[in-house]
Short mmCIF file of C-alpha atoms in Angstrom, two decimals:
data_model
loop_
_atom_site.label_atom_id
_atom_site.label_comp_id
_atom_site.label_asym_id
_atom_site.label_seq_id
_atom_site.Cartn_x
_atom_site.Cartn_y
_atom_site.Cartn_z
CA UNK S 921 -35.54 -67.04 -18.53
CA UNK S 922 -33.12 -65.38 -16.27
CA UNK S 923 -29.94 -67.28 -15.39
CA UNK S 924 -27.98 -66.42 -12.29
CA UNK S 925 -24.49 -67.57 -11.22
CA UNK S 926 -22.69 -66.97 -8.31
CA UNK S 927 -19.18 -65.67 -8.16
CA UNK S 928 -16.42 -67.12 -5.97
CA UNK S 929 -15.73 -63.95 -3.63
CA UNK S 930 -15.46 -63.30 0.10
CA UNK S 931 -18.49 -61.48 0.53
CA UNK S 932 -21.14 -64.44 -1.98
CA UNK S 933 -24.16 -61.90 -1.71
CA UNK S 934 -22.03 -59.24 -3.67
CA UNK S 935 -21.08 -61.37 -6.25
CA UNK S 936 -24.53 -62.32 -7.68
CA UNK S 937 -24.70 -61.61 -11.38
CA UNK S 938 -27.66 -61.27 -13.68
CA UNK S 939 -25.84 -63.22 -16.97
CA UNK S 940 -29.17 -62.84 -19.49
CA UNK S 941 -29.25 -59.28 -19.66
CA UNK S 942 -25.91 -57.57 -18.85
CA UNK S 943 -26.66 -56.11 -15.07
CA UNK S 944 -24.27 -56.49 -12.58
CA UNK S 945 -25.89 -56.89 -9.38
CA UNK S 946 -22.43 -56.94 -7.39
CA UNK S 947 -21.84 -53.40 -9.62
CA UNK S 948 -24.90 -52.15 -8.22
CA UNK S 949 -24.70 -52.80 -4.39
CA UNK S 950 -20.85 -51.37 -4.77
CA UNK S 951 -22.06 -48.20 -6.17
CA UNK S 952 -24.83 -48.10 -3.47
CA UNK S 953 -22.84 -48.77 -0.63
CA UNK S 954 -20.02 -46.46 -1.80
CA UNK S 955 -22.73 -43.46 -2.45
CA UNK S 956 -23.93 -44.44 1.11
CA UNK S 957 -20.50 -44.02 2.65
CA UNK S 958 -20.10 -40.61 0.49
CA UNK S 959 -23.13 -39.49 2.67
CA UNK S 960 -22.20 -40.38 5.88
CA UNK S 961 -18.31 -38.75 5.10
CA UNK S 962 -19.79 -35.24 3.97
CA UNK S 963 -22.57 -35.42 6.67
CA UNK S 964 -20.26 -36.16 9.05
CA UNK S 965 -17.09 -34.02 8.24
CA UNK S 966 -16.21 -30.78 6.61
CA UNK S 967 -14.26 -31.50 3.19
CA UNK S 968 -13.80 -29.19 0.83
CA UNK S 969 -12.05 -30.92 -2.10
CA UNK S 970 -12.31 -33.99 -4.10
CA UNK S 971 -8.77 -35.17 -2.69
CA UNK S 972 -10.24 -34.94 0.31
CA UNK S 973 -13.15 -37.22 -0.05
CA UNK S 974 -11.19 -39.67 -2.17
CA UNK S 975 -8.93 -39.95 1.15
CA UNK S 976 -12.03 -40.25 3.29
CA UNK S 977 -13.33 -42.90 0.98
CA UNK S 978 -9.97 -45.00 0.36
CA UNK S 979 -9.96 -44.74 4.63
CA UNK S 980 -13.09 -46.31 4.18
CA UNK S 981 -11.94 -49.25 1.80
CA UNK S 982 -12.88 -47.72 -1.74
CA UNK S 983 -10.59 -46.75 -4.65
CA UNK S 984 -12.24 -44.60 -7.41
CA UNK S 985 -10.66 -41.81 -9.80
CA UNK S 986 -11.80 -38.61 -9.63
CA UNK S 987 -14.06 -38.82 -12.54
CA UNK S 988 -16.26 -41.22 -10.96
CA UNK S 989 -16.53 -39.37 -7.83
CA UNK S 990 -17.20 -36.24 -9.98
CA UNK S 991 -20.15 -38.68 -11.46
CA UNK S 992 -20.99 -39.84 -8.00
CA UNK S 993 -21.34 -36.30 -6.16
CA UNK S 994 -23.65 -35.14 -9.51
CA UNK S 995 -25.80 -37.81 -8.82
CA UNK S 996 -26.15 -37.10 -5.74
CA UNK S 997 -26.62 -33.12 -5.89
CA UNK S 998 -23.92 -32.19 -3.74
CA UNK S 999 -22.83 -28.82 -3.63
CA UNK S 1000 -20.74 -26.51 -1.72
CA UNK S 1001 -21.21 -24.14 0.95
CA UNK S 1002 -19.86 -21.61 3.42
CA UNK S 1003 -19.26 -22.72 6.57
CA UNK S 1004 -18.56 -19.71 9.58
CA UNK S 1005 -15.00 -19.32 8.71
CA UNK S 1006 -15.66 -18.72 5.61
CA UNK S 1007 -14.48 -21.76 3.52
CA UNK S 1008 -16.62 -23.99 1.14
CA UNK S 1009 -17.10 -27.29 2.16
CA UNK S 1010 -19.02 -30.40 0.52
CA UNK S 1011 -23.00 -30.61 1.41
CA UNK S 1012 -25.80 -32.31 0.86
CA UNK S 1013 -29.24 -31.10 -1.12
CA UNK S 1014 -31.35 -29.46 1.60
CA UNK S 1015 -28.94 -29.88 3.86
CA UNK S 1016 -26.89 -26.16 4.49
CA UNK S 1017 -24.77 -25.64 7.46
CA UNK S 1018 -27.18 -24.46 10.11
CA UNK S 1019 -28.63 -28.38 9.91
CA UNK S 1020 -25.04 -29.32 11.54
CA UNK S 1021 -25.86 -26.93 14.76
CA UNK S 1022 -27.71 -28.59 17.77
CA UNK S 1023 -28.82 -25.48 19.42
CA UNK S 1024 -30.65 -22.15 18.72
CA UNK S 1025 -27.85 -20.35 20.76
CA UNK S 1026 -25.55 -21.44 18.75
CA UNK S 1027 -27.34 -20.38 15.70
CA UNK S 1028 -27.13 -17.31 16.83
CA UNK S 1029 -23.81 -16.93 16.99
CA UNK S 1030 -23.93 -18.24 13.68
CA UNK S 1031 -25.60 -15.41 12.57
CA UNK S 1032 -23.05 -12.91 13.96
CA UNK S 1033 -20.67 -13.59 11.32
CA UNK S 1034 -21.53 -10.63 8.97
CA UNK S 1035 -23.52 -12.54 6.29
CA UNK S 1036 -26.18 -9.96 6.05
CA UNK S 1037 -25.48 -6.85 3.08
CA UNK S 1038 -28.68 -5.14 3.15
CA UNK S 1039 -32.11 -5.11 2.67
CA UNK S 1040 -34.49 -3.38 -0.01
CA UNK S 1041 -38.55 -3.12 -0.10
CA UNK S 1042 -41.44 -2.61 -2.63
CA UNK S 1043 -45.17 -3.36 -1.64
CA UNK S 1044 -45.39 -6.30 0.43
CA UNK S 1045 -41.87 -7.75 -0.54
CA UNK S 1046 -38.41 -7.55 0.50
CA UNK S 1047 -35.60 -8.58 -1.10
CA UNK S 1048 -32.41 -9.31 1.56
CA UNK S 1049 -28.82 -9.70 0.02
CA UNK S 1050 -26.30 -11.45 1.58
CA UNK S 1051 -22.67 -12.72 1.39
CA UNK S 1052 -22.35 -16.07 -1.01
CA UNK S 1053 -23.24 -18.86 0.73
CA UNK S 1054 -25.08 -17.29 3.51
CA UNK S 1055 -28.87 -17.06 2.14
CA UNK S 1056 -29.82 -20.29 3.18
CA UNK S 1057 -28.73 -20.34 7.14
CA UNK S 1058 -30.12 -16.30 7.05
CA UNK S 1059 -34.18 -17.47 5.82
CA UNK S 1060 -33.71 -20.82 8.02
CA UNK S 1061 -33.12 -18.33 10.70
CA UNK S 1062 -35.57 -15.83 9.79
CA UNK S 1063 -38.87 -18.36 8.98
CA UNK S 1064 -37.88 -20.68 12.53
CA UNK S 1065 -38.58 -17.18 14.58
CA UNK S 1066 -41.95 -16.96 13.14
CA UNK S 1067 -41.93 -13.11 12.91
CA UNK S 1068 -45.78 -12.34 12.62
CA UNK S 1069 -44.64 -9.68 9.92
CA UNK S 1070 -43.17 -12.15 7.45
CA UNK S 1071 -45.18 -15.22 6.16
CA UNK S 1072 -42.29 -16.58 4.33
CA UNK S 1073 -39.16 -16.62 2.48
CA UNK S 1074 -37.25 -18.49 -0.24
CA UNK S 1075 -33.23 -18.37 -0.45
CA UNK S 1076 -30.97 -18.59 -3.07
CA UNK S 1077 -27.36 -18.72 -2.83
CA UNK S 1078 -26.87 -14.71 -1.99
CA UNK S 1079 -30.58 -13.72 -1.98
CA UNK S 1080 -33.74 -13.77 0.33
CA UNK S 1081 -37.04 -12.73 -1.01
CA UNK S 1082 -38.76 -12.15 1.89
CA UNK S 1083 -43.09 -12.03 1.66
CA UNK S 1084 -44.08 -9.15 4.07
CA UNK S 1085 -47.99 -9.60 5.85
CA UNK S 1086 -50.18 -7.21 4.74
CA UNK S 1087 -50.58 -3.96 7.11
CA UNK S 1088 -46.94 -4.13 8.38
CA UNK S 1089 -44.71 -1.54 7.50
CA UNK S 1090 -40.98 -1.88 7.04
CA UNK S 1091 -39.72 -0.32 10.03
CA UNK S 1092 -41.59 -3.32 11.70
CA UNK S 1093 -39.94 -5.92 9.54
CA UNK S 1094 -36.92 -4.24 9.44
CA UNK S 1095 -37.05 -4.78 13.73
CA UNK S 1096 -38.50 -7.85 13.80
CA UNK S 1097 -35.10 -8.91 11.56
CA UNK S 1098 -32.74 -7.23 13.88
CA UNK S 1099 -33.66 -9.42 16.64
CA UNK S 1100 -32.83 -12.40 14.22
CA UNK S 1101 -30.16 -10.79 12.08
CA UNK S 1102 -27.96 -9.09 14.85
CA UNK S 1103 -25.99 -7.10 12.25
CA UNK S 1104 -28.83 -5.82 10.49
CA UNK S 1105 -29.02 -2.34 11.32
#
């Protein structure tokens, strides 16, 4: 049988702890209340070094070292990412910086930051390179204009492999993109 006890504290429902078996319930909610705040702070801002969160999350009322934020943002799959000025900031999985615009016009001027490299086909694919970091906002871009030429794509960090319809050629593709990618030429 389980035993509970309840620590003296100033918030009681944190400071439940499971005694039989070693787990710390007040450990837990911490940890998930902490990687909760870590979400909102690099949804909501643009950080680009652990210092920086660590200020954001001391603001916030937690202390941690480094290493367990390090732990914290591997759990959580965070990774970095180019923003339009070019400097890497702090995001979330599946979330790349073209989530944080509101508007397709302003994805478009997104998109006139020279991401784009170039473009190479064979048969009915395409492969589209691109500066580091920009891949992801590029395909976003490409598969939300529904070009009747393309029936999909799949980004990496630098890379777009584009899947061309059969019957289109690549001077309609390559038009089609020019409208979306305003630098492609």
């Amino acid at each position: 049988m389980q035993k509970y006890t309840e620590k003296a504290c100033e918030i009681p429902r944190f400071c439940i702890s499971l005694q039989s078996d070693g787990i710390n319930i007040q450990n837990m909610k911490a940890k998930k209340n902490r990687l909760d705040t870590l979400r909102m702070i690099i949804s909501s801002q643009e950080l680009g070094s652990q210092e920086e969160l660590l200020e954001a999350l001391k603001k916030e009322g937690f202390s941690l070292t480094q290493a367990t934020l390090s732990r914290d943002l591997k759990q959580m799959k965070v990774a970095k990412a180019a923003t339009m000025s070019g400097e890497y900031v702090y995001v979330l999985p599946n979330v790349t910086m073209y989530r944080r615009v509101s508007t397709p016009a302003q994805i478009k001027e997104m998109m006139q930051v020279p991401g784009f490299l170039s473009i190479h086909f064979s048969g009915n694919m395409g492969v589209i390179k691109t500066r580091p970091g920009y891949a992801s906002s590029i395909a976003y871009n490409i598969d939300s204009s529904n070009i009747p030429y393309i029936l999909g794509t799949i980004a990496g960090d630098d890379t777009i492999f584009i899947v061309i319809k059969e019957g289109s050629t690549e001077r309609d593709v390559v038009t089609a993109l020019s409208a979306v990618v305003p630098n492609m030429k």
